[in-house]
Structures are given as C-alpha cells and as structure tokens.
Tab-separated table of C-alpha atoms in Angstrom:
chain	number	residue	atom	x	y	z
A	1	UNK	CA	-7.726	-19.417	-17.805
A	2	UNK	CA	-4.796	-17.762	-15.776
A	3	UNK	CA	-3.834	-14.298	-15.360
A	4	UNK	CA	-0.579	-14.378	-13.356
A	5	UNK	CA	0.761	-11.973	-10.851
A	6	UNK	CA	-2.068	-9.245	-10.872
A	7	UNK	CA	-0.661	-5.987	-9.107
A	8	UNK	CA	-2.390	-3.173	-9.950
A	9	UNK	CA	-3.528	-4.901	-13.205
A	10	UNK	CA	-7.295	-6.001	-13.065
A	11	UNK	CA	-8.266	-9.282	-14.603
A	12	UNK	CA	-11.479	-9.549	-15.906
A	13	UNK	CA	-13.580	-12.609	-16.497
A	14	UNK	CA	-16.875	-12.656	-17.997
A	15	UNK	CA	-19.256	-16.092	-18.343
A	16	UNK	CA	-22.519	-16.823	-20.108
A	17	UNK	CA	-23.631	-19.705	-17.823
A	18	UNK	CA	-26.236	-20.772	-20.286
A	19	UNK	CA	-23.990	-21.519	-22.944
A	20	UNK	CA	-20.550	-21.927	-21.076
A	21	UNK	CA	-19.368	-19.105	-23.249
A	22	UNK	CA	-16.411	-17.141	-20.938
A	23	UNK	CA	-13.336	-15.475	-21.894
A	24	UNK	CA	-10.775	-13.294	-19.577
A	25	UNK	CA	-8.884	-10.009	-20.096
A	26	UNK	CA	-5.711	-8.736	-18.220
A	27	UNK	CA	-6.566	-5.150	-17.975
A	28	UNK	CA	-3.407	-2.775	-17.637
A	29	UNK	CA	-4.513	0.635	-17.771
A	30	UNK	CA	-8.034	2.240	-17.757
A	31	UNK	CA	-8.145	4.109	-20.849
A	32	UNK	CA	-6.761	3.215	-24.198
A	33	UNK	CA	-4.385	6.285	-25.767
A	34	UNK	CA	-6.517	8.219	-28.344
A	35	UNK	CA	-3.594	9.114	-30.373
A	36	UNK	CA	-1.933	5.803	-30.928
A	37	UNK	CA	-2.884	2.880	-32.801
A	38	UNK	CA	-3.774	-0.040	-30.001
A	39	UNK	CA	-2.348	-3.311	-31.026
A	40	UNK	CA	-3.798	-5.208	-28.090
A	41	UNK	CA	-7.252	-3.704	-26.893
A	42	UNK	CA	-7.479	-6.234	-23.842
A	43	UNK	CA	-4.950	-4.300	-22.266
A	44	UNK	CA	-7.190	-1.320	-21.237
A	45	UNK	CA	-10.372	-1.503	-19.371
A	46	UNK	CA	-12.632	0.633	-22.045
A	47	UNK	CA	-11.617	-1.255	-25.190
A	48	UNK	CA	-11.068	-4.545	-23.663
A	49	UNK	CA	-14.047	-5.468	-22.089
A	50	UNK	CA	-16.028	-4.211	-25.239
A	51	UNK	CA	-14.091	-6.191	-27.304
A	52	UNK	CA	-14.332	-9.281	-24.925
A	53	UNK	CA	-18.054	-9.075	-24.775
A	54	UNK	CA	-17.917	-8.657	-29.009
A	55	UNK	CA	-15.987	-11.796	-29.170
A	56	UNK	CA	-17.890	-13.808	-26.855
A	57	UNK	CA	-21.458	-12.541	-28.324
A	58	UNK	CA	-19.958	-14.007	-31.967
A	59	UNK	CA	-19.432	-17.472	-30.119
A	60	UNK	CA	-23.577	-17.537	-28.902
A	61	UNK	CA	-23.021	-15.781	-25.649
A	62	UNK	CA	-25.824	-13.046	-24.894
A	63	UNK	CA	-25.277	-10.062	-22.798
A	64	UNK	CA	-28.389	-10.297	-20.623
A	65	UNK	CA	-26.958	-13.630	-19.270
A	66	UNK	CA	-23.438	-12.534	-18.857
A	67	UNK	CA	-22.060	-11.882	-15.224
A	68	UNK	CA	-18.793	-10.397	-14.382
A	69	UNK	CA	-15.911	-11.232	-11.950
A	70	UNK	CA	-12.559	-9.059	-11.508
A	71	UNK	CA	-9.526	-9.451	-9.417
A	72	UNK	CA	-6.511	-7.346	-8.748
A	73	UNK	CA	-6.230	-3.673	-8.288
A	74	UNK	CA	-3.743	-3.535	-5.573
A	75	UNK	CA	-1.236	-0.765	-4.478
A	76	UNK	CA	1.647	-2.756	-3.676
A	77	UNK	CA	3.757	-0.459	-1.749
A	78	UNK	CA	2.556	2.139	0.369
A	79	UNK	CA	4.199	5.400	-0.613
A	80	UNK	CA	2.337	8.934	-0.113
A	81	UNK	CA	4.255	11.026	-2.372
A	82	UNK	CA	3.442	9.011	-5.606
A	83	UNK	CA	-0.050	9.566	-6.832
A	84	UNK	CA	0.973	8.415	-10.294
A	85	UNK	CA	1.614	4.544	-8.607
A	86	UNK	CA	-2.461	4.527	-7.562
A	87	UNK	CA	-3.308	3.061	-10.620
A	88	UNK	CA	-4.652	-0.252	-9.402
A	89	UNK	CA	-7.174	2.321	-7.900
A	90	UNK	CA	-7.849	4.061	-11.407
A	91	UNK	CA	-7.770	0.504	-13.036
A	92	UNK	CA	-10.769	-0.656	-10.423
A	93	UNK	CA	-12.624	2.544	-11.007
A	94	UNK	CA	-12.748	2.229	-15.003
A	95	UNK	CA	-13.488	-1.522	-15.031
A	96	UNK	CA	-16.379	-1.026	-12.479
A	97	UNK	CA	-17.627	2.100	-14.924
A	98	UNK	CA	-17.499	0.007	-18.135
A	99	UNK	CA	-19.049	-3.117	-16.694
A	100	UNK	CA	-21.682	-0.803	-15.836
A	101	UNK	CA	-22.089	0.915	-19.126
A	102	UNK	CA	-22.344	-2.362	-20.767
A	103	UNK	CA	-24.828	-3.570	-18.497
A	104	UNK	CA	-22.656	-6.540	-17.211
A	105	UNK	CA	-23.564	-7.275	-13.474
A	106	UNK	CA	-20.427	-7.324	-11.200
A	107	UNK	CA	-20.819	-10.830	-8.933
A	108	UNK	CA	-17.599	-11.412	-7.583
A	109	UNK	CA	-14.523	-9.210	-7.118
A	110	UNK	CA	-11.499	-9.266	-5.259
A	111	UNK	CA	-9.956	-6.204	-5.317
A	112	UNK	CA	-7.604	-3.653	-3.806
A	113	UNK	CA	-5.411	-3.711	-1.005
A	114	UNK	CA	-1.526	-4.462	-0.857
A	115	UNK	CA	-1.039	-7.591	-2.387
A	116	UNK	CA	-0.452	-9.822	-5.628
A	117	UNK	CA	-2.892	-12.198	-6.739
A	118	UNK	CA	-3.218	-14.991	-9.843
A	119	UNK	CA	-6.368	-15.408	-10.640
A	120	UNK	CA	-7.610	-18.746	-12.048
A	121	UNK	CA	-10.997	-19.283	-14.465
A	122	UNK	CA	-12.806	-22.167	-14.705
A	123	UNK	CA	-14.861	-22.255	-18.019
A	124	UNK	CA	-16.275	-25.479	-17.133
A	125	UNK	CA	-18.837	-23.230	-14.401
A	126	UNK	CA	-17.404	-19.505	-14.306
A	127	UNK	CA	-15.906	-20.129	-11.020
A	128	UNK	CA	-12.996	-18.078	-10.111
A	129	UNK	CA	-9.988	-18.891	-7.514
A	130	UNK	CA	-7.860	-16.143	-6.140
A	131	UNK	CA	-4.275	-17.411	-5.181
A	132	UNK	CA	-2.007	-15.296	-3.548
A	133	UNK	CA	1.690	-15.281	-1.829
A	134	UNK	CA	0.654	-15.488	2.109
A	135	UNK	CA	-2.594	-14.636	2.247
A	136	UNK	CA	-4.447	-17.794	1.360
A	137	UNK	CA	-7.052	-18.392	-1.590
A	138	UNK	CA	-10.484	-17.371	-2.228
A	139	UNK	CA	-13.233	-18.502	-4.323
A	140	UNK	CA	-15.453	-16.290	-6.209
B	1	UNK	CA	16.841	2.642	-27.547
B	2	UNK	CA	20.286	1.024	-28.271
B	3	UNK	CA	23.362	1.067	-26.560
B	4	UNK	CA	26.562	1.433	-28.587
B	5	UNK	CA	29.358	-0.508	-27.490
B	6	UNK	CA	31.305	2.844	-26.204
B	7	UNK	CA	28.251	3.513	-24.075
B	8	UNK	CA	27.700	-0.133	-22.616
B	9	UNK	CA	31.388	-0.032	-21.504
B	10	UNK	CA	30.780	3.653	-19.854
B	11	UNK	CA	27.513	2.463	-18.320
B	12	UNK	CA	29.317	-1.122	-17.020
B	13	UNK	CA	31.877	1.299	-15.421
B	14	UNK	CA	29.620	3.236	-13.949
B	15	UNK	CA	27.631	0.614	-12.796
B	16	UNK	CA	30.530	-1.184	-11.560
B	17	UNK	CA	31.478	1.494	-9.423
B	18	UNK	CA	28.376	1.970	-8.141
B	19	UNK	CA	27.356	-1.329	-7.188
B	20	UNK	CA	30.795	-1.814	-5.468
B	21	UNK	CA	30.147	1.272	-3.223
B	22	UNK	CA	26.341	-0.203	-2.623
B	23	UNK	CA	28.147	-3.496	-1.336
B	24	UNK	CA	30.624	-1.713	0.661
B	25	UNK	CA	27.874	0.084	2.258
B	26	UNK	CA	26.268	-2.788	2.652
B	27	UNK	CA	28.890	-5.138	4.353
B	28	UNK	CA	29.234	-2.217	7.004
B	29	UNK	CA	25.292	-2.186	7.685
B	30	UNK	CA	25.266	-6.104	7.971
B	31	UNK	CA	28.633	-6.505	9.711
B	32	UNK	CA	29.856	-9.339	7.435
B	33	UNK	CA	31.766	-8.565	4.663
B	34	UNK	CA	29.854	-9.281	1.523
B	35	UNK	CA	31.336	-9.174	-2.242
B	36	UNK	CA	30.117	-8.824	-5.641
B	37	UNK	CA	29.855	-12.411	-7.565
B	38	UNK	CA	28.273	-11.419	-10.695
B	39	UNK	CA	27.464	-8.090	-12.087
B	40	UNK	CA	25.449	-7.584	-15.644
B	41	UNK	CA	24.106	-4.695	-16.991
B	42	UNK	CA	21.506	-5.139	-19.908
B	43	UNK	CA	18.803	-3.903	-22.129
B	44	UNK	CA	15.719	-6.190	-21.540
B	45	UNK	CA	12.432	-6.337	-22.854
B	46	UNK	CA	10.013	-5.419	-20.075
B	47	UNK	CA	7.964	-8.404	-20.922
B	48	UNK	CA	10.886	-10.747	-19.771
B	49	UNK	CA	11.714	-9.138	-16.260
B	50	UNK	CA	9.010	-11.749	-14.516
B	51	UNK	CA	11.265	-14.542	-16.135
B	52	UNK	CA	14.555	-13.201	-14.795
B	53	UNK	CA	13.174	-13.664	-10.725
B	54	UNK	CA	11.868	-17.400	-11.807
B	55	UNK	CA	8.608	-16.558	-13.157
B	56	UNK	CA	5.573	-13.748	-12.021
B	57	UNK	CA	4.175	-16.123	-9.097
B	58	UNK	CA	7.694	-16.170	-7.771
B	59	UNK	CA	7.710	-14.836	-4.163
B	60	UNK	CA	10.606	-12.110	-3.316
B	61	UNK	CA	11.397	-9.562	-0.743
B	62	UNK	CA	11.392	-6.280	-2.148
B	63	UNK	CA	12.559	-2.754	-1.006
B	64	UNK	CA	11.458	-0.043	-3.438
B	65	UNK	CA	13.070	3.226	-3.255
B	66	UNK	CA	11.232	5.992	-5.653
B	67	UNK	CA	13.992	8.047	-7.542
B	68	UNK	CA	13.135	12.014	-8.440
B	69	UNK	CA	15.227	14.778	-9.096
B	70	UNK	CA	16.768	15.319	-12.611
B	71	UNK	CA	16.783	11.649	-13.372
B	72	UNK	CA	13.589	10.034	-12.167
B	73	UNK	CA	12.465	6.381	-11.773
B	74	UNK	CA	12.148	3.043	-9.654
B	75	UNK	CA	15.052	1.602	-7.669
B	76	UNK	CA	14.163	-1.821	-6.272
B	77	UNK	CA	16.326	-4.531	-4.442
B	78	UNK	CA	15.083	-7.981	-4.716
B	79	UNK	CA	16.244	-10.491	-2.738
B	80	UNK	CA	14.996	-14.308	-2.961
B	81	UNK	CA	13.094	-14.953	0.266
B	82	UNK	CA	16.032	-17.360	2.261
B	83	UNK	CA	18.375	-14.371	1.221
B	84	UNK	CA	16.137	-11.858	3.036
B	85	UNK	CA	16.072	-14.082	6.116
B	86	UNK	CA	19.901	-14.427	6.088
B	87	UNK	CA	20.285	-10.626	6.090
B	88	UNK	CA	17.844	-10.730	9.110
B	89	UNK	CA	19.843	-13.438	11.070
B	90	UNK	CA	23.251	-11.360	10.327
B	91	UNK	CA	21.308	-7.857	11.492
B	92	UNK	CA	19.514	-9.368	14.648
B	93	UNK	CA	22.641	-10.870	15.441
B	94	UNK	CA	20.727	-14.393	15.642
B	95	UNK	CA	21.546	-17.904	14.743
B	96	UNK	CA	21.150	-18.714	10.975
B	97	UNK	CA	17.877	-20.259	10.317
B	98	UNK	CA	15.924	-18.340	12.802
B	99	UNK	CA	14.124	-15.723	10.997
B	100	UNK	CA	11.383	-17.472	8.781
B	101	UNK	CA	8.623	-14.410	8.248
B	102	UNK	CA	8.456	-10.946	8.216
B	103	UNK	CA	7.092	-8.465	10.525
B	104	UNK	CA	7.429	-5.099	10.727
B	105	UNK	CA	11.006	-4.859	12.668
B	106	UNK	CA	11.827	-7.250	9.835
B	107	UNK	CA	10.445	-5.222	7.155
B	108	UNK	CA	12.083	-1.828	8.792
B	109	UNK	CA	15.641	-3.485	8.687
B	110	UNK	CA	14.867	-4.769	5.365
B	111	UNK	CA	14.084	-1.208	4.157
B	112	UNK	CA	17.354	0.099	5.545
B	113	UNK	CA	19.173	-2.496	3.591
B	114	UNK	CA	17.523	-1.238	0.573
B	115	UNK	CA	17.830	2.416	1.204
B	116	UNK	CA	21.832	1.784	1.646
B	117	UNK	CA	21.752	-0.038	-1.537
B	118	UNK	CA	19.988	2.081	-3.554
B	119	UNK	CA	21.191	5.477	-1.920
B	120	UNK	CA	24.851	4.206	-2.271
B	121	UNK	CA	24.175	3.242	-6.152
B	122	UNK	CA	22.271	6.722	-6.858
B	123	UNK	CA	25.569	8.416	-4.964
B	124	UNK	CA	27.498	7.334	-7.769
B	125	UNK	CA	25.458	7.766	-10.395
B	126	UNK	CA	24.850	11.360	-9.332
B	127	UNK	CA	28.693	11.823	-9.066
B	128	UNK	CA	29.504	10.451	-12.217
B	129	UNK	CA	26.633	12.504	-14.377
B	130	UNK	CA	26.430	15.575	-12.072
B	131	UNK	CA	22.784	15.163	-12.295
B	132	UNK	CA	20.562	15.911	-9.129
B	133	UNK	CA	19.210	12.788	-8.031
B	134	UNK	CA	16.923	12.530	-5.042
B	135	UNK	CA	16.398	8.867	-3.489
B	136	UNK	CA	12.786	8.838	-1.332
B	137	UNK	CA	12.334	6.881	1.788
B	138	UNK	CA	12.056	2.798	1.009
B	139	UNK	CA	9.301	0.459	1.156
B	140	UNK	CA	9.205	-2.851	1.483
B	141	UNK	CA	6.662	-6.122	0.484
B	142	UNK	CA	7.233	-9.540	0.106
B	143	UNK	CA	5.096	-10.841	-2.639
B	144	UNK	CA	4.939	-12.066	-6.257
B	145	UNK	CA	7.323	-10.475	-8.221
B	146	UNK	CA	4.976	-10.142	-11.016
B	147	UNK	CA	2.715	-8.362	-9.137
B	148	UNK	CA	5.613	-5.741	-7.720
B	149	UNK	CA	6.757	-5.586	-11.375
B	150	UNK	CA	3.564	-4.717	-12.951
B	151	UNK	CA	2.491	-2.224	-10.277
B	152	UNK	CA	5.728	-0.371	-10.735
B	153	UNK	CA	5.360	0.288	-14.248
B	154	UNK	CA	2.583	-0.818	-15.843
B	155	UNK	CA	2.885	1.150	-19.132
B	156	UNK	CA	6.492	-0.913	-19.835
B	157	UNK	CA	4.392	-4.251	-20.510
B	158	UNK	CA	2.135	-2.209	-22.851
B	159	UNK	CA	4.786	-0.884	-25.166
B	160	UNK	CA	7.512	-3.441	-25.399
B	161	UNK	CA	9.916	-1.249	-23.813
B	162	UNK	CA	13.008	-2.218	-22.643
B	163	UNK	CA	14.367	-1.653	-19.304
B	164	UNK	CA	17.992	-1.192	-17.874
B	165	UNK	CA	18.381	-3.911	-15.490
B	166	UNK	CA	21.401	-4.765	-13.029
B	167	UNK	CA	21.638	-8.283	-11.851
B	168	UNK	CA	24.065	-8.781	-9.067
B	169	UNK	CA	24.689	-11.909	-7.058
B	170	UNK	CA	26.371	-10.818	-3.768
B	171	UNK	CA	28.153	-13.351	-1.734
B	172	UNK	CA	28.707	-13.470	1.986
B	173	UNK	CA	31.462	-15.280	3.836
B	174	UNK	CA	29.597	-18.415	4.364
B	175	UNK	CA	26.580	-18.307	2.039
B	176	UNK	CA	25.436	-17.120	-1.521
B	177	UNK	CA	23.249	-14.424	-1.151
B	178	UNK	CA	20.917	-13.954	-4.419
B	179	UNK	CA	20.227	-10.475	-4.837
B	180	UNK	CA	19.037	-8.364	-7.944
B	181	UNK	CA	18.984	-4.829	-8.102
B	182	UNK	CA	16.842	-2.915	-10.356
B	183	UNK	CA	16.799	0.504	-11.550
B	184	UNK	CA	14.006	1.560	-13.988
B	185	UNK	CA	14.437	5.001	-15.104
B	186	UNK	CA	11.325	6.988	-16.450
B	187	UNK	CA	11.419	7.444	-20.264
B	188	UNK	CA	14.081	10.041	-20.801
B	189	UNK	CA	16.099	9.368	-17.818
B	190	UNK	CA	18.330	6.906	-19.528
B	191	UNK	CA	18.889	9.231	-22.299
B	192	UNK	CA	19.834	12.032	-19.944
B	193	UNK	CA	22.265	9.367	-18.140
B	194	UNK	CA	24.013	8.284	-21.556
B	195	UNK	CA	24.431	11.875	-22.610
B	196	UNK	CA	26.518	12.660	-19.748
B	197	UNK	CA	28.576	9.835	-20.367
B	198	UNK	CA	29.218	10.906	-24.373
C-alpha cells in the first residue's frame, strides 16, 4: 500500500503481526465535520483511525496486538502569517490523540519538517518505507 | 460552480492580460525575452491537479505567494526542475547547465521570479476588478508536487472541489521553459471576481 506525496496529510498504518492483518489510511484533516455527512471517514483522524481499527478487527486483528506507524504532517513553506496553514501539526496532534485514546501504541513515526513524503506499507511484515525528494529514505 | 460562455471569455481575457503582464515583468527580470507559448484557463477537479504536473511524486520547484485582501487564496508558480535551473543560469549570468541544486541564494532568486510573476498577475486582476488584492512575501521549495498541493488546500481534496487553473508555458529565445501558474482562490473569491466581470 502506498500513500503518495504526503504534505500536511498523515499516513497512518496499523498492523497486527500475529495474524498479518494491516491497513493504512490517508488523513487529510484532524476532525470530521459535525454538520455534514462524511462520505469518506478515512480522511479524518478522529473517524479514520476508528474505522480502520474496526475493519481490521472484522478480519481477525486484535486491538491489544496492533501497532501503529505514521508519516507526514509537514509544513511545506515557511510563511509566518498563515497559522491556518499549520494543518500538518494539527493533524499530527489529532492522530496521536486518537491512537492513544484507542490504545494503539505508536512504534514508528516520521513526521513534521518542511518536506513531502511517500509512505509505503508492506503487509507481509508491517514494515514502512518513507521516500522523499532529495532527503533519502527511512525505514520505520 | 460553473462558468458560462461569456464569463469564461471574460476570465480568459483577464488572464491573458495578466499573464502578458507577468511575462513582461519576468523577461525584464531575467534579462531575456520570454513569450507565452500556450495559455489556458479551466476549472479542474482538485483531485486531478497532481496529474497535471505528472503525478503526485513529480519533483517541482515551487514559489508560493499567499494572497490576501478582498480576494484571498494561494498563488503558486511551478517549474519543472530543468526550467528552474535554466532560470538560475540566466539570472546568475552563467553558462546553461551550471545550476544543479537549490542553495539559499538560488531559492531567494527564484522567490523573486515568483514574486514578479504573481504580483504582475494580481495587479492586473486588481485593476480589472477594482478589488484590493495584497500579495504577501514569497516562499520557495523544491519537492513533490502532491505534497505541496495537499498542504496548500487540503480541504479541496475532500469536497471534490473544482479549482481555477491557469496553465502556461513560457518559451525563451533558445529553449522551452515549462511553467505552471496556479491561482487557488479561497471559497467565495472566484464568485467575487466573476461578479465584477458581469
């Protein structure tokens, strides 16, 4: 599974090593809007992580065994006067909060900074490979 | 949002004048005559934007100019990397093929390229619409185009929004310079522009 070109977005990979069940979501914003129907819950940290957990449990994963890895949450340009553009940091906080609330340990992260990332998630062993433009690769 | 035929034509005329002004400013700055080879204005689904640049992972040089005032949004000038290096060689009066990376001096020079382009475009827009438009200082990065776009306007990718895309290719005296100028008005700003054109 691959999430291409993550900027402020965060890729969240969950994996249960015992049964080899895993999944990844691409979080765009911290919270789902309350006032409108959410067509794709996986785009929000609050609804997305819960949704992925539920789907994995249906396939035999168990919450106590699931580990999480995350990447993204960058601030692509340094512009001081645009606090609304610090969405990467807000996404990061929301993802961490929701993982904590659901009792899913965070065992690897590559988050923040001012550069984009592509996140590759390998279901055979739960490994995550981060690729970048000009900043090398990283394994989580 | 949709554009009628008359609105599209008005918008195209405006963009035509604005990009001509931007191109003229850019030519003066780089000291070499640049012409607009092609120009198009369209409303595109936000999710298609990365594919216009060759896919989410395509590396680009991007100069971002935040836009505020009565119209707000984001103005971004994208170059493919070879074009950015060509500009740098022109600006630093060095043989073509010399520049191959982006140090802080290069970034600053390219910021100025973006600033001139965006300011010229926005000035024409302000003159035509009589709306106050205030460009902010530019910022530069070289990175994956998908990462830049989803940072700029993440919400666009959620609501299947359409965005106003101005695509242009510049051509220099000796080589083709591939650039895209993207103006992403904030919600409500396109309607304000169109209202002044009616």
